[in-house]
Structure formats: structure tokens, C-alpha cells
Coordinates of C-alpha atoms and ligand atoms in Angstrom, one line a residue:
M206 CA -126.2 -13.4 -78.8
N207 CA -125.5 -9.6 -78.7
N208 CA -121.8 -10.5 -78.9
I209 CA -122.3 -12.6 -82.0
F210 CA -124.3 -9.8 -83.6
S211 CA -121.7 -7.1 -82.9
N212 CA -118.9 -9.5 -84.0
A213 CA -120.8 -10.0 -87.3
I214 CA -121.3 -6.3 -87.8
S215 CA -117.6 -5.5 -87.2
F216 CA -116.6 -8.4 -89.5
I217 CA -118.8 -7.0 -92.2
K218 CA -117.4 -3.5 -91.7
E219 CA -113.8 -4.8 -91.8
N220 CA -114.3 -7.1 -94.7
L221 CA -116.7 -5.3 -97.0
S222 CA -115.5 -6.9 -100.2
I223 CA -115.9 -10.5 -98.8
T224 CA -119.3 -9.7 -97.5
Y225 CA -120.3 -8.2 -100.8
S226 CA -119.0 -11.3 -102.7
L227 CA -120.8 -13.7 -100.3
F228 CA -124.0 -11.7 -100.8
L229 CA -123.5 -12.0 -104.6
V230 CA -122.9 -15.7 -104.6
I231 CA -126.1 -16.3 -102.7
L232 CA -128.1 -13.8 -104.8
I233 CA -127.0 -15.1 -108.2
P234 CA -128.5 -18.7 -108.0
V235 CA -131.6 -17.3 -106.2
A236 CA -132.2 -14.8 -108.9
F237 CA -131.6 -17.4 -111.6
F238 CA -134.0 -19.8 -109.9
I239 CA -136.8 -17.2 -109.7
N240 CA -136.2 -16.1 -113.3
S241 CA -136.5 -19.7 -114.7
Y242 CA -139.5 -20.4 -112.5
L243 CA -141.3 -17.2 -113.9
I244 CA -140.3 -18.0 -117.5
N245 CA -141.7 -21.5 -117.2
S246 CA -144.9 -20.6 -115.6
N247 CA -145.5 -17.8 -118.2
Y248 CA -144.7 -20.2 -121.0
E249 CA -147.4 -22.6 -119.7
K250 CA -149.9 -19.8 -119.5
N251 CA -149.1 -18.6 -123.1
I252 CA -149.4 -22.1 -124.5
D253 CA -152.9 -22.4 -122.9
K254 CA -153.9 -19.1 -124.4
I255 CA -152.6 -20.1 -127.9
M256 CA -154.6 -23.3 -127.7
Q257 CA -157.8 -21.4 -126.7
K258 CA -157.3 -19.0 -129.6
K259 CA -156.8 -21.9 -132.0
A260 CA -159.9 -23.6 -130.8
V261 CA -161.9 -20.4 -131.4
L262 CA -160.4 -20.0 -134.8
V263 CA -161.2 -23.6 -135.9
E264 CA -164.7 -23.3 -134.5
N265 CA -165.3 -20.0 -136.3
T266 CA -164.0 -21.5 -139.6
I267 CA -166.2 -24.5 -139.3
N268 CA -169.2 -22.5 -138.2
T269 CA -168.9 -20.2 -141.2
L270 CA -168.6 -23.2 -143.5
I271 CA -171.6 -24.9 -141.9
Q272 CA -173.8 -21.7 -142.0
N273 CA -173.2 -21.5 -145.8
Q274 CA -173.3 -25.1 -146.8
F275 CA -174.5 -27.4 -144.0
S276 CA -175.8 -29.8 -146.6
D277 CA -172.5 -30.0 -148.5
M278 CA -171.0 -32.7 -146.4
P279 CA -168.0 -33.5 -148.7
A280 CA -167.0 -29.8 -148.6
I281 CA -167.2 -29.8 -144.7
Q282 CA -165.3 -33.1 -144.6
S283 CA -162.5 -31.8 -146.8
S284 CA -162.2 -28.7 -144.7
I285 CA -161.8 -30.8 -141.6
D286 CA -159.1 -32.9 -143.3
R287 CA -157.3 -29.7 -144.3
I288 CA -157.5 -28.2 -140.9
M289 CA -156.2 -31.4 -139.3
N290 CA -153.5 -31.6 -141.8
D291 CA -152.4 -28.0 -141.1
N292 CA -152.6 -28.2 -137.4
K293 CA -150.9 -31.3 -136.1
E294 CA -151.8 -30.6 -132.5
I295 CA -155.5 -31.2 -133.4
I296 CA -155.9 -34.9 -132.7
S297 CA -159.6 -35.2 -133.3
L298 CA -162.3 -33.0 -134.9
S299 CA -165.9 -34.0 -135.5
I300 CA -169.2 -32.4 -136.3
L301 CA -172.2 -33.7 -134.6
K302 CA -175.8 -33.2 -135.6
P303 CA -178.7 -33.5 -133.0
Q304 CA -181.2 -36.2 -133.6
E305 CA -184.9 -36.0 -132.9
G306 CA -185.6 -35.8 -129.2
G307 CA -182.4 -33.8 -128.5
E308 CA -180.5 -36.3 -126.4
E309 CA -178.8 -38.0 -129.2
F310 CA -176.1 -36.7 -131.6
E311 CA -174.8 -38.3 -134.8
I312 CA -171.2 -37.8 -136.1
I313 CA -171.7 -36.4 -139.6
A314 CA -168.1 -35.4 -140.4
S315 CA -164.8 -36.3 -138.7
G316 CA -161.1 -36.4 -139.1
N317 CA -161.5 -40.1 -138.2
K318 CA -163.5 -41.5 -141.1
N319 CA -164.3 -44.7 -139.1
I320 CA -166.6 -43.0 -136.6
I321 CA -168.7 -41.1 -139.2
G322 CA -172.3 -42.2 -138.8
Q323 CA -171.8 -43.2 -135.1
K324 CA -174.5 -42.0 -132.7
Q325 CA -173.8 -40.7 -129.3
E326 CA -176.6 -40.9 -126.8
G327 CA -176.9 -39.0 -123.5
Q328 CA -173.3 -37.9 -123.4
T329 CA -172.9 -35.3 -120.7
Q330 CA -170.2 -33.4 -122.6
N331 CA -172.5 -33.0 -125.6
L332 CA -175.5 -32.1 -123.6
L333 CA -173.6 -29.5 -121.6
A334 CA -172.1 -28.0 -124.7
W335 CA -175.6 -27.9 -126.4
N336 CA -177.1 -26.1 -123.5
N337 CA -174.3 -23.7 -122.8
P338 CA -173.7 -21.0 -125.4
E339 CA -170.0 -20.7 -124.3
G340 CA -169.4 -24.4 -124.9
I341 CA -167.3 -26.5 -122.6
A342 CA -163.5 -27.0 -122.5
F343 CA -161.5 -29.1 -120.1
L344 CA -157.9 -30.4 -119.7
D345 CA -157.5 -34.1 -119.6
R346 CA -154.7 -36.6 -119.7
G347 CA -154.5 -39.6 -122.0
N348 CA -151.9 -42.2 -123.0
D349 CA -150.3 -39.6 -125.2
G350 CA -150.0 -36.9 -122.5
R351 CA -152.2 -33.9 -121.7
F352 CA -154.9 -32.6 -124.1
W353 CA -157.6 -29.9 -124.3
E354 CA -161.1 -31.2 -125.0
V355 CA -163.4 -28.5 -126.5
T356 CA -167.1 -29.0 -127.4
K357 CA -169.2 -26.1 -128.7
S358 CA -172.6 -25.6 -130.4
L359 CA -172.7 -24.4 -134.0
S360 CA -175.6 -22.2 -135.2
D361 CA -177.0 -20.9 -138.4
I362 CA -177.2 -17.3 -139.6
S363 CA -180.4 -16.7 -137.5
G364 CA -178.6 -18.0 -134.4
K365 CA -180.5 -21.3 -134.2
K366 CA -178.3 -24.1 -132.9
I367 CA -177.8 -26.7 -135.6
G368 CA -175.0 -28.9 -134.4
L369 CA -171.9 -29.4 -132.3
I370 CA -168.2 -29.3 -133.0
D371 CA -166.0 -31.5 -130.9
M372 CA -162.2 -31.0 -130.9
S373 CA -159.1 -32.4 -129.0
F374 CA -155.8 -30.5 -129.0
S375 CA -152.8 -32.4 -127.9
L376 CA -150.4 -30.6 -125.5
K377 CA -147.7 -33.3 -126.1
E378 CA -145.4 -31.1 -128.1
S379 CA -145.7 -28.0 -126.0
D380 CA -145.4 -30.0 -122.8
A381 CA -142.2 -31.6 -124.3
L382 CA -141.0 -28.2 -125.1
I383 CA -141.7 -26.9 -121.6
N384 CA -140.0 -30.0 -120.1
K385 CA -137.0 -29.4 -122.3
T386 CA -136.9 -25.8 -121.1
I387 CA -137.2 -26.9 -117.5
N388 CA -134.5 -29.5 -117.9
D389 CA -132.2 -27.0 -119.7
S390 CA -132.8 -24.4 -117.0
N391 CA -132.2 -27.0 -114.3
L392 CA -128.9 -27.9 -115.9
I393 CA -127.9 -24.3 -116.1
L394 CA -129.0 -23.8 -112.5
I395 CA -126.9 -26.8 -111.4
L396 CA -123.9 -25.3 -113.3
T397 CA -124.5 -22.0 -111.7
I398 CA -124.7 -23.6 -108.2
L399 CA -121.4 -25.4 -109.0
F400 CA -119.9 -22.2 -110.1
V401 CA -121.1 -20.5 -107.0
I402 CA -119.7 -23.3 -104.8
L403 CA -116.4 -22.8 -106.5
L404 CA -116.7 -19.1 -105.8
I405 CA -117.5 -19.8 -102.2
A406 CA -114.6 -22.2 -101.9
N407 CA -112.4 -19.5 -103.3
Q408 CA -114.0 -17.0 -100.8
A409 CA -113.4 -19.5 -98.0
R410 CA -109.7 -19.5 -99.0
L411 CA -109.8 -15.7 -99.1
L412 CA -111.4 -15.8 -95.7
G413 CA -108.7 -18.1 -94.5
Y414 CA -106.1 -15.6 -95.7
V415 CA -107.9 -12.8 -93.9
L416 CA -108.0 -14.8 -90.7
T417 CA -104.4 -15.7 -91.1
V418 CA -103.5 -12.0 -91.6
T419 CA -105.6 -11.0 -88.6
K420 CA -103.9 -13.7 -86.6
L421 CA -100.5 -12.6 -87.8
K422 CA -101.3 -9.0 -86.8
E423 CA -102.3 -10.3 -83.4
V424 CA -99.0 -12.3 -83.1
D425 CA -97.1 -9.3 -84.2
K426 CA -98.9 -7.1 -81.6
M427 CA -98.2 -9.9 -79.0
K428 CA -94.6 -10.0 -80.0
D429 CA -94.3 -6.2 -79.6
M430 CA -95.9 -6.4 -76.2
F431 CA -93.6 -9.3 -75.3
I432 CA -90.5 -7.4 -76.4
S433 CA -91.4 -4.3 -74.6
M434 CA -92.4 -6.2 -71.5
A435 CA -89.3 -8.5 -71.7
S436 CA -86.9 -5.7 -72.3
H437 CA -88.3 -3.8 -69.3
E438 CA -88.5 -6.8 -67.1
L439 CA -85.1 -8.0 -68.1
R440 CA -83.5 -4.6 -67.9
S441 CA -84.6 -3.6 -64.4
P442 CA -83.2 -6.7 -62.6
L443 CA -80.1 -6.7 -64.8
T444 CA -79.4 -3.0 -64.0
A445 CA -80.0 -3.8 -60.3
I446 CA -77.6 -6.7 -60.4
K447 CA -75.0 -4.7 -62.1
G448 CA -75.4 -1.7 -59.8
Y449 CA -75.2 -3.8 -56.6
L450 CA -72.2 -5.7 -58.0
D451 CA -70.4 -2.3 -58.6
L452 CA -71.2 -1.3 -55.0
L453 CA -70.0 -4.6 -53.7
K454 CA -66.5 -4.0 -55.3
T455 CA -65.8 -1.2 -52.8
E456 CA -68.1 -2.0 -49.9
K457 CA -66.4 -2.8 -46.7
D458 CA -69.4 -2.9 -44.3
A459 CA -70.5 -6.5 -43.8
A460 CA -74.1 -5.6 -43.2
M461 CA -74.3 -3.6 -46.5
V462 CA -72.6 -6.4 -48.3
G463 CA -75.2 -8.8 -47.0
H464 CA -77.9 -6.3 -48.1
Y465 CA -76.5 -6.0 -51.6
I466 CA -76.2 -9.7 -52.0
E467 CA -79.8 -10.1 -50.8
N468 CA -80.9 -7.6 -53.5
I469 CA -78.8 -9.4 -56.2
S470 CA -80.4 -12.6 -55.2
L471 CA -83.9 -11.1 -55.5
S472 CA -83.2 -9.7 -59.0
A473 CA -81.8 -13.0 -60.1
Q474 CA -85.0 -14.6 -58.8
R475 CA -87.0 -12.1 -60.8
L476 CA -85.0 -12.9 -63.9
N477 CA -85.5 -16.6 -63.3
N478 CA -89.3 -16.2 -63.0
L479 CA -89.5 -14.3 -66.2
V480 CA -87.4 -16.9 -68.1
E481 CA -89.5 -19.7 -66.6
D482 CA -92.8 -18.0 -67.6
V483 CA -91.6 -17.4 -71.1
L484 CA -90.4 -20.9 -71.5
E485 CA -93.7 -22.3 -70.1
V486 CA -95.6 -20.1 -72.6
S487 CA -93.5 -21.4 -75.5
R488 CA -94.0 -25.0 -74.3
I489 CA -97.8 -24.6 -74.1
E490 CA -98.0 -22.8 -77.5
G491 CA -95.8 -25.4 -79.1
N492 CA -97.9 -28.2 -77.6
R493 CA -94.7 -29.5 -75.9
L494 CA -96.2 -29.6 -72.4
P495 CA -96.5 -33.2 -71.1
I496 CA -99.7 -33.7 -69.1
E497 CA -99.9 -37.0 -67.2
M498 CA -103.4 -37.5 -65.9
T499 CA -103.4 -39.7 -62.8
I500 CA -105.8 -40.4 -59.9
F501 CA -104.6 -39.0 -56.6
D502 CA -105.5 -37.5 -53.3
P503 CA -104.9 -33.8 -53.6
G504 CA -104.6 -33.3 -49.8
P505 CA -100.8 -33.8 -49.5
I506 CA -100.1 -31.6 -52.6
I507 CA -102.2 -28.8 -51.2
S508 CA -100.4 -28.9 -47.8
Q509 CA -97.1 -29.0 -49.5
S510 CA -97.9 -26.0 -51.6
L511 CA -99.1 -24.1 -48.6
E512 CA -95.9 -24.8 -46.7
E513 CA -93.8 -23.6 -49.7
M514 CA -95.8 -20.3 -49.8
R515 CA -96.0 -19.8 -46.0
Y516 CA -92.8 -17.9 -45.8
S517 CA -93.8 -15.3 -48.4
A518 CA -97.1 -14.8 -46.7
M519 CA -95.5 -14.5 -43.3
Q520 CA -93.1 -11.9 -44.7
K521 CA -96.1 -9.7 -45.6
G522 CA -97.8 -10.5 -42.3
L523 CA -100.6 -12.4 -44.0
A524 CA -102.3 -15.5 -42.5
L525 CA -102.5 -18.5 -44.8
N526 CA -105.3 -20.9 -43.9
Y527 CA -106.5 -24.2 -45.3
V528 CA -109.9 -25.6 -44.8
S529 CA -109.4 -29.3 -45.6
P530 CA -112.3 -31.5 -46.7
Q531 CA -113.9 -34.0 -44.2
T532 CA -113.3 -37.0 -46.4
V533 CA -110.3 -38.2 -48.5
L534 CA -110.9 -37.3 -52.1
Q535 CA -109.5 -38.7 -55.3
I536 CA -109.2 -36.4 -58.3
K537 CA -108.0 -36.9 -61.8
A538 CA -105.3 -34.5 -62.9
D539 CA -101.6 -34.1 -63.5
Q540 CA -100.0 -33.9 -60.0
D541 CA -97.2 -31.4 -60.9
R542 CA -99.5 -29.2 -63.0
F543 CA -102.1 -29.2 -60.2
K544 CA -99.4 -28.0 -57.8
Q545 CA -98.2 -25.4 -60.3
V546 CA -101.7 -24.0 -60.6
L547 CA -102.2 -23.8 -56.9
V548 CA -98.8 -22.2 -56.2
N549 CA -99.5 -19.6 -59.0
L550 CA -102.9 -18.7 -57.4
I551 CA -101.6 -18.6 -53.9
S552 CA -98.5 -16.6 -55.0
N553 CA -100.8 -14.1 -56.8
A554 CA -103.1 -13.8 -53.7
I555 CA -100.0 -13.0 -51.6
K556 CA -98.7 -10.6 -54.2
Y557 CA -101.9 -8.6 -54.5
T558 CA -102.9 -8.6 -50.8
E559 CA -101.7 -5.9 -48.4
K560 CA -103.2 -7.1 -45.2
G561 CA -105.6 -9.9 -44.0
A562 CA -105.5 -13.5 -45.0
I563 CA -105.3 -16.0 -47.8
S564 CA -107.6 -19.0 -47.4
V565 CA -107.6 -22.2 -49.4
S566 CA -110.7 -24.3 -49.2
V567 CA -112.0 -27.4 -50.9
V568 CA -115.6 -28.5 -51.7
V569 CA -117.1 -31.2 -53.8
K570 CA -120.0 -30.3 -56.1
K571 CA -121.7 -33.1 -58.1
D572 CA -118.8 -34.8 -59.9
K573 CA -116.4 -31.9 -59.5
F574 CA -113.7 -31.0 -57.1
L575 CA -113.5 -27.3 -56.4
I576 CA -110.5 -25.6 -54.8
T577 CA -110.8 -21.9 -54.0
V578 CA -108.0 -19.5 -53.2
A579 CA -109.5 -16.5 -51.5
D580 CA -107.7 -13.3 -50.4
T581 CA -108.5 -10.0 -48.8
G582 CA -106.5 -8.1 -51.3
I583 CA -106.9 -5.3 -53.7
G584 CA -109.6 -7.0 -55.8
M585 CA -110.4 -5.9 -59.4
S586 CA -113.2 -4.5 -61.5
T587 CA -115.5 -6.7 -63.6
E588 CA -113.9 -5.4 -66.8
D589 CA -110.5 -6.5 -65.5
Q590 CA -111.9 -9.9 -64.5
A591 CA -113.0 -10.4 -68.2
N592 CA -109.4 -9.8 -69.5
L593 CA -107.5 -11.3 -66.7
F594 CA -106.6 -14.6 -68.4
Q595 CA -105.1 -12.9 -71.5
K596 CA -101.5 -13.2 -72.2
F597 CA -99.4 -10.2 -70.7
Y598 CA -102.5 -8.7 -69.2
R599 CA -101.6 -6.7 -66.1
I600 CA -104.0 -4.5 -64.2
K601 CA -102.5 -1.0 -63.9
N602 CA -103.0 0.9 -60.7
D603 CA -101.0 2.4 -57.9
Y604 CA -100.7 -0.9 -56.1
T605 CA -99.7 -3.1 -59.0
K606 CA -97.1 -0.8 -60.4
N607 CA -94.8 -1.8 -57.5
V608 CA -95.5 -5.5 -57.9
I609 CA -93.2 -7.6 -60.0
G610 CA -95.0 -9.6 -62.7
T611 CA -95.1 -10.6 -66.3
G612 CA -98.9 -10.9 -66.9
L613 CA -98.3 -14.5 -68.0
G614 CA -99.1 -16.4 -64.8
L615 CA -102.9 -16.5 -65.1
W616 CA -102.7 -17.3 -68.8
I617 CA -100.4 -20.3 -68.0
T618 CA -102.7 -21.3 -65.1
L619 CA -105.8 -21.3 -67.4
E620 CA -104.0 -23.3 -70.1
L621 CA -102.9 -25.9 -67.6
I622 CA -106.4 -26.2 -66.1
K623 CA -107.9 -26.6 -69.6
R624 CA -105.5 -29.4 -70.4
M625 CA -106.6 -31.2 -67.3
Q626 CA -110.3 -30.9 -68.4
G627 CA -111.0 -28.3 -65.8
K628 CA -112.0 -24.7 -65.6
I629 CA -111.3 -21.6 -63.5
T630 CA -113.7 -18.9 -62.3
V631 CA -113.1 -15.7 -60.6
E632 CA -115.1 -13.5 -58.3
S633 CA -113.7 -10.2 -57.1
I634 CA -114.7 -6.9 -55.5
E635 CA -112.3 -3.9 -55.8
G636 CA -110.7 -3.2 -52.4
V637 CA -112.3 -6.2 -50.8
G638 CA -110.6 -9.2 -52.3
S639 CA -110.7 -12.0 -54.9
H640 CA -111.8 -15.7 -55.0
F641 CA -110.2 -17.9 -57.7
T642 CA -111.9 -21.3 -58.0
V643 CA -110.4 -24.2 -59.9
H644 CA -112.9 -27.0 -61.0
L645 CA -111.4 -30.4 -61.8
P646 CA -113.0 -33.8 -62.4
L647 CA -113.3 -36.2 -59.5
A648 CA -111.8 -39.6 -60.0
S649 CA -115.0 -41.6 -60.0
K650 CA -116.2 -39.9 -63.2
Ligands
ADP121 P1 -98.6 -11.2 -63.0 O1 -97.3 -11.8 -63.3 O2 -98.7 -9.8 -63.4 O3 -99.0 -11.4 -61.6 P2 -100.8 -12.9 -63.7 O4 -101.2 -13.4 -65.1 O5 -100.6 -13.8 -62.7 O6 -99.5 -11.9 -64.0 O7 -101.9 -11.9 -63.3 C1 -102.4 -10.9 -64.2 C2 -102.9 -9.7 -63.4 O8 -104.1 -10.0 -62.7 C3 -102.0 -9.2 -62.4 O9 -101.1 -8.3 -63.0 C4 -102.9 -8.5 -61.4 O10 -103.1 -7.2 -61.7 C5 -104.2 -9.3 -61.5 N1 -104.3 -10.3 -60.4 C6 -104.0 -11.6 -60.4 N2 -104.3 -12.2 -59.3 C7 -104.8 -11.3 -58.5 C8 -105.4 -11.3 -57.2 N3 -105.4 -12.4 -56.4 N4 -105.9 -10.1 -56.7 C9 -105.9 -9.0 -57.4 N5 -105.4 -8.9 -58.7 C10 -104.9 -10.1 -59.2

């Protein structure tokens, strides 16, 4: 987790412009969305306020009219017609007069001539408005969309209630306007998102370039390391071969001749190892490494590998032990590659052990076959363990500087194991020894 976090921080630091652009492409649509949301909700609030104001205006106009000429019905009716004509959003406007008893109201003037003279008895809306000086107003929905229903009492100059005004304001047009704004802003939002997606796609390409450049830099570094390693590793055995050959030209002593030839052979072997490792790396990287997974008993291959390595161990005075499993096992791997891995690990154990023993042991854990190569060698720090499987990685200390190596062996080993669906783990203590364990699938699975 911490690793991911620190990787992200270093990515941001190294690619400030990309991070900034990514931040922008996320911010733009979010800001746009919030903006259109705020505009729309404000718009709705404003429309409601406009309607309320209009209702108050109409009510005041009518009230003034009524206060002056309540008996002049034709004048009131013509005012209603005019108001309705001028304000298309008013869908109904009626004046009601209370009847004796106070429960019943008669429509005395209305925009709808057909209902003039109708009596409304016990209508809650009328009764509430009559008893509440503020009047009542509520939002409702009909076949023609949303509308405001407003009912309020009218009073004469002395303040005595003389009637009711009942109005309906249609929100159809304003709602249509709001919907249009919402649709328009949705369209623009979609276009913005599309635009942002295009930007991101472009950024992704940019990111691809950045990754390629980083990779190229890495390859370049690797190449430099390789050239310096290869030139050093090539030069020393070649110089040795040339030197011993020069000595051989004049050497008469048979024992010395034998010694020189032995050294030439060692240097040639060293050159051969280097060329082999480099070729193997190039095969693995170019995916040209054939892996043939078969089911086999690893016992004979383990014994064979031990026999091949016994001489080198003996030369250094190291014991080479094998703890074989009680039962015959069947594993699934590539036989040649399995042997190569084992020989690599045993050869390293011998190379990096001064005294003591190398032990190879096998155990079965769940569905896995585990083979461990343990030594009593120089061991390594936890930091080195973490870098061990990198290409060209060699631990530098007084002991290793005298050991011939390319730093490619463990990288090759890891790649081979991965291709056989296995894994490798290492446990090591400096000055005590190392345990390399290869995990491979058992055949039954
Ligand atoms: P090399 O050719 O240098 O042996 P490897 O990739 O096989 O390359 O190993 C990388 C480095 O890991 C070695 O240089 C050595 O320092 C360290 N190493 C490998 N195996 C052992 C071991 N068994 N004990 C201690 N150090 C080891």
C-alpha cells in the first residue's frame, strides 16, 4: 500500500504536466455539472417567486377594483378578461361572494363565463382562504402540467371581508423552459464529457509515450551496464588466454605447460558461460525459449544434477547432500529447464560458500512440490535479497569480488521458473547461509 502511495507521489513529481492535465479533465465536467445544477435550481426558485409576485399583483388589482365598485359587475368582469388576456399563464380567475351562513360561495365573475352563478358549498379551499388573512396557495399537477392554485379573501376599505379571489397559474411554459435548459445543459455536458474522454485518450497516448521513454531509458541503462559488464568479463579471460598462450610459446617445463593449459581452459570456460548466459537472456526476452511441460519424477534429474556438481563441491571441500522424499513424486515442468534451474542454484551455492555443506531437500506442501538448495555460505542482507533477481545484479563485497559471475544467473532462473508456473523464494542470513526454494506444481493438479 505504502509502495503504491510512494510510487504515485514519485509519478506525480516526475510527470507534473500529465498530472495537471488529468486533474483538469476531471475538474472540467464536474465544474460544469455543478454549474448547470445550480443554474437550474435557481431558475426554478425564481419562477416560483415571479408567480407569487404576479398573484399578489392580480389580487391587489382586483381588490382595489372591488373596493371601489363591487356592485359594478360588468366592470369587474371586463377587468378579469383583460388580466387573463394579458397574462396567458393565468388559466382561471374567479371572484366569489359569500352567501348567507358563510359556508357557501357564489361565483360572481370569472374568466370562464360558463361557471358564473355557480355555487360552491363547503369547499375546504374556500373556507381556509376565508378564515386565513394570508390566503392559501399550493402547487398541483393537472393534465396540462404543474400549476399554482391561489385563493385569498378580498376586503373593503374598512377591512371587512367581502369575497374571495381564486386564481390558477400554469407553470407549463416555465417548466418547458426549464426542461429545455436542462436538456440543453445535458447535451453540453455530454459533449464536454466526450471532449474530456478524447483528452484522456490523448493523455493515455501521452502516458504511453512517457512509459516508453522511461522503458527506453531503462533499456539504455541496461545496455550500458551490459556493455561495461561484458567488456570487463570478456576482456579478463581473453587477456588471460592471450597471456598464457604467449608464455606457452617459450615454456619448456611440462608442469608449467600443464598449468598454463589448465588456466586457458578455465578462461575459455568463463567466456563460454558468459556467452551462454547472454544468449539465454536474449532467448527469454525474445520469447524464443521453448518450454515443454511434461509430467515426470524429478528424483533422477535431481540425482543427475548433484552428480554433475559434486566435483566442483569437492574441489572446495564442501559436502553435497540430498534428502530425497519418502515417496515417488510426479511434477509438472520442463525437464531440461528444471535441471537448468537446479544446476544454477547448486552452482551458486558452491560459488558463494567457503566451508560447510550444500543440502538439497524436497518436500510436498498442499499441491506444490518444493525443492530447497541450502548452503552455509556468505549469505546476504535483506536489501540484497530484494534485488537479487534483477538482471546484472551482483552483490559487491570482499568475497564476491573474487568470484566469477555475470549477475544473470538468478534472473534466468526466475524467468524459467515463472514460465513453468512456479515461484522462487529466498531466505538468507549474512555470514550464516542461504536457502533458495523453488515451488512447482505437482502433477495431480
Ligand atoms: P552471478 O553470475 O553473479 O552468480 P547470479 O544472478 O546467479 O549471478 O547471482 C546474483 C548475485 O547473488 C551474485 O552475484 C551473488 O552475489 C548473490 N548470490 C547468488 N546466490 C547466492 C548464494 N547462494 N549465497 C550468497 N549469495 C548469492
